[in-house]
Short mmCIF file of C-alpha atoms and ligand atoms in Angstrom, two decimals:
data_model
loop_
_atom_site.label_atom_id
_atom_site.label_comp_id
_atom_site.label_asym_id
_atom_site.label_seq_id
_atom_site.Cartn_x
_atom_site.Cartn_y
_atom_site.Cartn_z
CA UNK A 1 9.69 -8.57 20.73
CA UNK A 2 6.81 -5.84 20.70
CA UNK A 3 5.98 -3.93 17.60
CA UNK A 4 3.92 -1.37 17.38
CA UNK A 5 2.84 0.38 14.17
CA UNK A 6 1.07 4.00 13.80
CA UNK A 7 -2.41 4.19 11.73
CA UNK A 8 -5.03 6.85 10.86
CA UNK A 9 -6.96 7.19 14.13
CA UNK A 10 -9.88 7.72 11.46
CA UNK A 11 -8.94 7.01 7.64
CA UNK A 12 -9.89 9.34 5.31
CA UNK A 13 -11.34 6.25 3.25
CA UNK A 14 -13.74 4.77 6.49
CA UNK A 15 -12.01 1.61 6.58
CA UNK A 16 -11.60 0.58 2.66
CA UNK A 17 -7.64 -0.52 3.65
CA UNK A 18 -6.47 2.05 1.52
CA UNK A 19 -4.31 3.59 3.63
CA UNK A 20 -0.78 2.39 3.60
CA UNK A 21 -0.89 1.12 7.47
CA UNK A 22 -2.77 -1.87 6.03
CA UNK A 23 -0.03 -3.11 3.39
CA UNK A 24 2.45 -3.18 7.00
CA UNK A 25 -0.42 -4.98 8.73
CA UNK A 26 -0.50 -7.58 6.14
CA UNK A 27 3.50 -8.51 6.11
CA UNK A 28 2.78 -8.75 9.84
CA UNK A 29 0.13 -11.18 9.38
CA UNK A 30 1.85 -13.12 7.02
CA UNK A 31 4.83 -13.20 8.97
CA UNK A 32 2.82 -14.43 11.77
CA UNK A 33 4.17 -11.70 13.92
CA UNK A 34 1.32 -9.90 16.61
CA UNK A 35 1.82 -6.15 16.89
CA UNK A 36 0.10 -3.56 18.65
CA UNK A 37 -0.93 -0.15 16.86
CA UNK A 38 -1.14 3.30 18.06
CA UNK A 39 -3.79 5.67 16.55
CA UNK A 40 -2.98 8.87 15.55
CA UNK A 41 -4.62 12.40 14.50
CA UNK A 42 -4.01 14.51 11.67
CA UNK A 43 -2.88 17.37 13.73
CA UNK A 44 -1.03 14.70 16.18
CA UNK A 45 0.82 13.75 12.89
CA UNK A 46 2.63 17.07 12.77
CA UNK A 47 3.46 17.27 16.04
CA UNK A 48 7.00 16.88 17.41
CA UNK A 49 6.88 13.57 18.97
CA UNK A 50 5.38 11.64 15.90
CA UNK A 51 7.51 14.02 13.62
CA UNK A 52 11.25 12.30 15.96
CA UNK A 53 9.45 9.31 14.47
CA UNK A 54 8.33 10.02 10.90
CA UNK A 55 10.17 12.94 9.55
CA UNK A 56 7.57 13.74 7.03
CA UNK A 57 4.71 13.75 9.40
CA UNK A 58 2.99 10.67 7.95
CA UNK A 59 1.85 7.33 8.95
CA UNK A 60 2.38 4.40 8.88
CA UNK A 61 5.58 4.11 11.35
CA UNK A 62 6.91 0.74 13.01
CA UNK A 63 8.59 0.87 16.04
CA UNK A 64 10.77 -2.55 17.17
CA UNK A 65 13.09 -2.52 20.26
CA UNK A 66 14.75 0.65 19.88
CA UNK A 67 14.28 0.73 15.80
CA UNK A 68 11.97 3.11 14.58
CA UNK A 69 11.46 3.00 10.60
CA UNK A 70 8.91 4.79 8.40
CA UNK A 71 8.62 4.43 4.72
CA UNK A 72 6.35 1.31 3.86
CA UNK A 73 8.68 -0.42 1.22
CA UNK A 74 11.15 -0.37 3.64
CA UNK A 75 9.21 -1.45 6.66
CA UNK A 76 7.95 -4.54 4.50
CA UNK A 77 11.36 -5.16 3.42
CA UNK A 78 13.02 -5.31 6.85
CA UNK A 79 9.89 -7.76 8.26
CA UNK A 80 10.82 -9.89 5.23
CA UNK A 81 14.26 -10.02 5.69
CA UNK A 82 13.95 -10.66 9.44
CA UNK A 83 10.96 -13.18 8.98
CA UNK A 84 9.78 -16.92 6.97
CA UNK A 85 6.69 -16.09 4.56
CA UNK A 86 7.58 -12.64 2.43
CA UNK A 87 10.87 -13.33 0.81
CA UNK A 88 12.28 -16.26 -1.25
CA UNK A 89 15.04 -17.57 0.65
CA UNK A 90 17.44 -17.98 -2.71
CA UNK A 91 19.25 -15.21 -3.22
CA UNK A 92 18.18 -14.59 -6.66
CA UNK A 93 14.78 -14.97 -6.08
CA UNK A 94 14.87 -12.16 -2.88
CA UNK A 95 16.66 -10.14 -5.47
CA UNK A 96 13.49 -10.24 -8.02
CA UNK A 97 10.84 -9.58 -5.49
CA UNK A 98 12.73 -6.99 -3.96
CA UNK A 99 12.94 -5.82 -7.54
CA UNK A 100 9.17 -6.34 -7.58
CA UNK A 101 8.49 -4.04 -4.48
CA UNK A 102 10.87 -1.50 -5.70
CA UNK A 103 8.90 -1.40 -9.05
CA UNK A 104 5.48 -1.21 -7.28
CA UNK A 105 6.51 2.11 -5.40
CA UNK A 106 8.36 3.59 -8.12
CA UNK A 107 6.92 2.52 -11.05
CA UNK A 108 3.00 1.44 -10.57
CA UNK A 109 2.49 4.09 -7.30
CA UNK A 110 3.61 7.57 -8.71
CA UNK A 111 1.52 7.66 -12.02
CA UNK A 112 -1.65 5.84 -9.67
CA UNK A 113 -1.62 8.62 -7.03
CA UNK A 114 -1.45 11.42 -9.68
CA UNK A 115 -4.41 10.11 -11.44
CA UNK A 116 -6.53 9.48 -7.99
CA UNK A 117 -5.09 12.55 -6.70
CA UNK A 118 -6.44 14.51 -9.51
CA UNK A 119 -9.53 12.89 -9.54
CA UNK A 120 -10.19 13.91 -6.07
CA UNK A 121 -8.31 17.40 -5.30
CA UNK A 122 -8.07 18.80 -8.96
CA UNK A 123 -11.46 18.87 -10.32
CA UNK A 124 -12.45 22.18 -9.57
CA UNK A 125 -9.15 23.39 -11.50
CA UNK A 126 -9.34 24.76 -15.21
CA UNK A 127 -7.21 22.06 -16.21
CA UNK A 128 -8.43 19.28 -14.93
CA UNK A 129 -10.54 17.97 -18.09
CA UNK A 130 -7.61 18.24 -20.25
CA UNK A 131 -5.49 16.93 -17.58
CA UNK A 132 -6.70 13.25 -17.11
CA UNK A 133 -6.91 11.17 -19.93
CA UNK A 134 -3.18 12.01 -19.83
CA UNK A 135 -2.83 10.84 -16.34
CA UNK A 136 -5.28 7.51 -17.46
CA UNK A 137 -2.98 6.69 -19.89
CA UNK A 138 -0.06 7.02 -18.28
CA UNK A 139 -1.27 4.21 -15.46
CA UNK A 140 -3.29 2.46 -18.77
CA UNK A 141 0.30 2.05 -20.36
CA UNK A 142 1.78 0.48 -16.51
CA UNK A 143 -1.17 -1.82 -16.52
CA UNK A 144 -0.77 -3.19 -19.72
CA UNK A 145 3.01 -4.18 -19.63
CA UNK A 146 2.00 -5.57 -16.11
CA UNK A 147 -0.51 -7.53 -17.25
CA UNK A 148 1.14 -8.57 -20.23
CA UNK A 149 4.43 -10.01 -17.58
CA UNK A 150 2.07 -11.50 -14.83
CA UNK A 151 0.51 -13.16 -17.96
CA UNK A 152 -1.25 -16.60 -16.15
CA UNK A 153 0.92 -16.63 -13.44
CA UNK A 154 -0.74 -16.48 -9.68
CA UNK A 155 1.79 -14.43 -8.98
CA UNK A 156 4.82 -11.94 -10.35
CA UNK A 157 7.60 -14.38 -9.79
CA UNK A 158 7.05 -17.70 -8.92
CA UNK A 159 5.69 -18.24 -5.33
CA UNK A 160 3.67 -15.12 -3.14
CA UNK A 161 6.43 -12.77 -2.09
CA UNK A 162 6.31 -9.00 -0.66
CA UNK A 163 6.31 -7.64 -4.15
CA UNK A 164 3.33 -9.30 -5.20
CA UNK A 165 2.34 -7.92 -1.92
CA UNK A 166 3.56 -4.46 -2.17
CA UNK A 167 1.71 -4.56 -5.89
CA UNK A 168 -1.55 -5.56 -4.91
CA UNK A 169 -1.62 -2.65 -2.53
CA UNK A 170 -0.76 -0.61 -4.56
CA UNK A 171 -3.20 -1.49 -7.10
CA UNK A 172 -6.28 -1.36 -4.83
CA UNK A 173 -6.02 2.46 -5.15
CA UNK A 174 -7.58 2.01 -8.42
CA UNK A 175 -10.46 0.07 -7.51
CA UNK A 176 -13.04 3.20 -7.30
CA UNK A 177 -11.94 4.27 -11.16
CA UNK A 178 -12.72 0.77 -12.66
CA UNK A 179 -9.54 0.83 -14.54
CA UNK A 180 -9.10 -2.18 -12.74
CA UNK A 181 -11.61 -4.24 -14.72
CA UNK A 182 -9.98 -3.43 -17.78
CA UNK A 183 -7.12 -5.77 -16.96
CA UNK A 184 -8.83 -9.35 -16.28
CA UNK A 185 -5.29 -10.64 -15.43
CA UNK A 186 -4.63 -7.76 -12.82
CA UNK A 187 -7.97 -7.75 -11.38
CA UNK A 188 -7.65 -11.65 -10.68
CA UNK A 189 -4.39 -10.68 -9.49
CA UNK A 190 -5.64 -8.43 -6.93
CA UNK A 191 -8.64 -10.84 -5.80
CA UNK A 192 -6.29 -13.53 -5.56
CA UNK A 193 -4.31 -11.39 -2.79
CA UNK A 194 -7.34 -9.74 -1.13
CA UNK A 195 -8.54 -13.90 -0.73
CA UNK A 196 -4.98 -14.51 1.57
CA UNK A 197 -5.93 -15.14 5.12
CA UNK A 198 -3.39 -12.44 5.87
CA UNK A 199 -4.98 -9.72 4.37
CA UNK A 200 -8.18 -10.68 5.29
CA UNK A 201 -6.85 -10.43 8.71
CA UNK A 202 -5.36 -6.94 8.30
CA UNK A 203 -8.36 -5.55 6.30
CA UNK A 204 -10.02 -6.81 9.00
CA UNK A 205 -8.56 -5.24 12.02
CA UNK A 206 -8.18 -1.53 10.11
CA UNK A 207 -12.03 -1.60 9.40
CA UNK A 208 -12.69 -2.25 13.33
CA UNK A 209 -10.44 0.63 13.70
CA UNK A 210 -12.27 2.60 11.38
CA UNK A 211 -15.28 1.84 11.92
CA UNK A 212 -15.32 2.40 15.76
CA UNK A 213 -17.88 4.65 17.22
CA UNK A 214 -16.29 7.98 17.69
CA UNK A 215 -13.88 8.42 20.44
CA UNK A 216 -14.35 11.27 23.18
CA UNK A 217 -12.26 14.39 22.93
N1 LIG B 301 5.85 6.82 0.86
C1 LIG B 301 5.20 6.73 2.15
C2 LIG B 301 5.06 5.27 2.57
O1 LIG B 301 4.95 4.40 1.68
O2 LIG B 301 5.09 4.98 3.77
C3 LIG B 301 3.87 7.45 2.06
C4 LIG B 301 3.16 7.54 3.39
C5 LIG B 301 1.83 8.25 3.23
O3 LIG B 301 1.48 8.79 2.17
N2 LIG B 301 1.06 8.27 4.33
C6 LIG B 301 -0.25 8.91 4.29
C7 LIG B 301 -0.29 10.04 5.33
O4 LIG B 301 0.20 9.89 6.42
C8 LIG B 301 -1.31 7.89 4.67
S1 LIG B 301 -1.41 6.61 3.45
N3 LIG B 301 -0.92 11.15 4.96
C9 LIG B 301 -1.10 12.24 5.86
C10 LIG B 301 -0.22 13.39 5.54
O5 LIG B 301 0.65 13.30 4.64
O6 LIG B 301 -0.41 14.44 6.19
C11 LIG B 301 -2.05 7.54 2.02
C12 LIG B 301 -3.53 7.41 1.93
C13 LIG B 301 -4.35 8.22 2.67
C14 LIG B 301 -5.73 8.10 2.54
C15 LIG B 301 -6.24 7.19 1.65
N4 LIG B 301 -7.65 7.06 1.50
O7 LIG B 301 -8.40 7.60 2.30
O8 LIG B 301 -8.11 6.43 0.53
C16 LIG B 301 -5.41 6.37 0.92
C17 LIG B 301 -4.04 6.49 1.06
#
């Protein structure tokens, strides 16, 4: 089986594995599974034959034997469903950490990317000033109730699943604010899943990528 994923050819971020190709390289590591990546432009982004496979222009895509999906909670999903070492194999427990990814992209991701959004796009607006303690306590408030569930645990439900997964990513996005450090619990949290072999791995391979010497043309 060959799978081949789609990446930044050059991430905005210069290799910090912020960009969402790196949360599908790490179910792919930790489902043992080799896949090959194709690097793409901004501009080839828009263009028609990336747009047949991501309909919104974006990256990551995963492409499997005729099955092209884009959306990274649902490209983690279908590795874990399809492979041993992301999902629980009771079907309660799959339930929760589905339940867990599901709350990472819709709960912890919208208010995360509005505040880092802001912080980077939005400062030159009138508004911004009076704009982001609002957005910082909106994530503050989704911290706290996550820190206060994960309590001591290692992880959000038992053993490491794709929603702890799915989380951590997620949660890197706030490194460069600090807010991080506010929440000992989360911050272990996040080293603890930064310190899996897997993600070492696929932090690994996206900083070769880049941190390549440029490419000609
Ligand atoms: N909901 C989709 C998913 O989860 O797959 C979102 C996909 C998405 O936002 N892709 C981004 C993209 O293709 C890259 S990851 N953007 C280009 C475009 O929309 O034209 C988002 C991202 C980009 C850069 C950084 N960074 O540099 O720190 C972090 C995250």
């Amino acid at each position: 089986m060959t799978i081949t994923i789609t990446a930044f050819d050059r991430s905005p971020d210069g290799g910090k594995g912020l960009a969402r190709d790196t949360r599908v390289r790490w179910a792919l590591e930790e489902a043992g599974l080799a896949y090959d990546v194709r690097l793409v432009s901004f501009l080839a982004m828009k263009e028609a034959p990336h747009m047949a496979l991501h309909p919104f222009g974006q990256i990551p895509t995963y492409e499997e034997e005729g099955l092209t999906l884009f959306e990274t909670g649902a490209i983690v999903l279908h590795i874990g469903q399809r492979h041993p070492g992301l999902l629980p194999d009771d079907a309660d427990a799959r339930a929760r950490a589905v339940t867990w990814m599901f709350a990472a992209v819709n709960t912890l991701e919208p208010p995360i990317l509005e505040l880092t959004m802001a912080r980077l796009f939005e400062r030159d607006k009138p508004w911004h000033e009076a704009r982001l303690p609002l957005l910082e306590t909106r994530v503050r408030t989704r911290l706290q109730q996550l820190s206060e569930r994960l309590g001591d645990a290692d992880w959000l439900d038992g053993a490491f699943s794709a929603g702890d997964l799915m989380m951590v990513h997620v949660l890197l996005r706030l490194r460069s604010t600090g807010m991080l450090d506010e929440f000992p619990r989360l911050a272990a949290y996040v080293a603890r899943g930064e310190a899996r072999p897997a993600y070492r791995r696929a932090f690994a391979d996206q900083l070769a990528v880049n941190t390549r010497a440029p490419q000609p043309g």
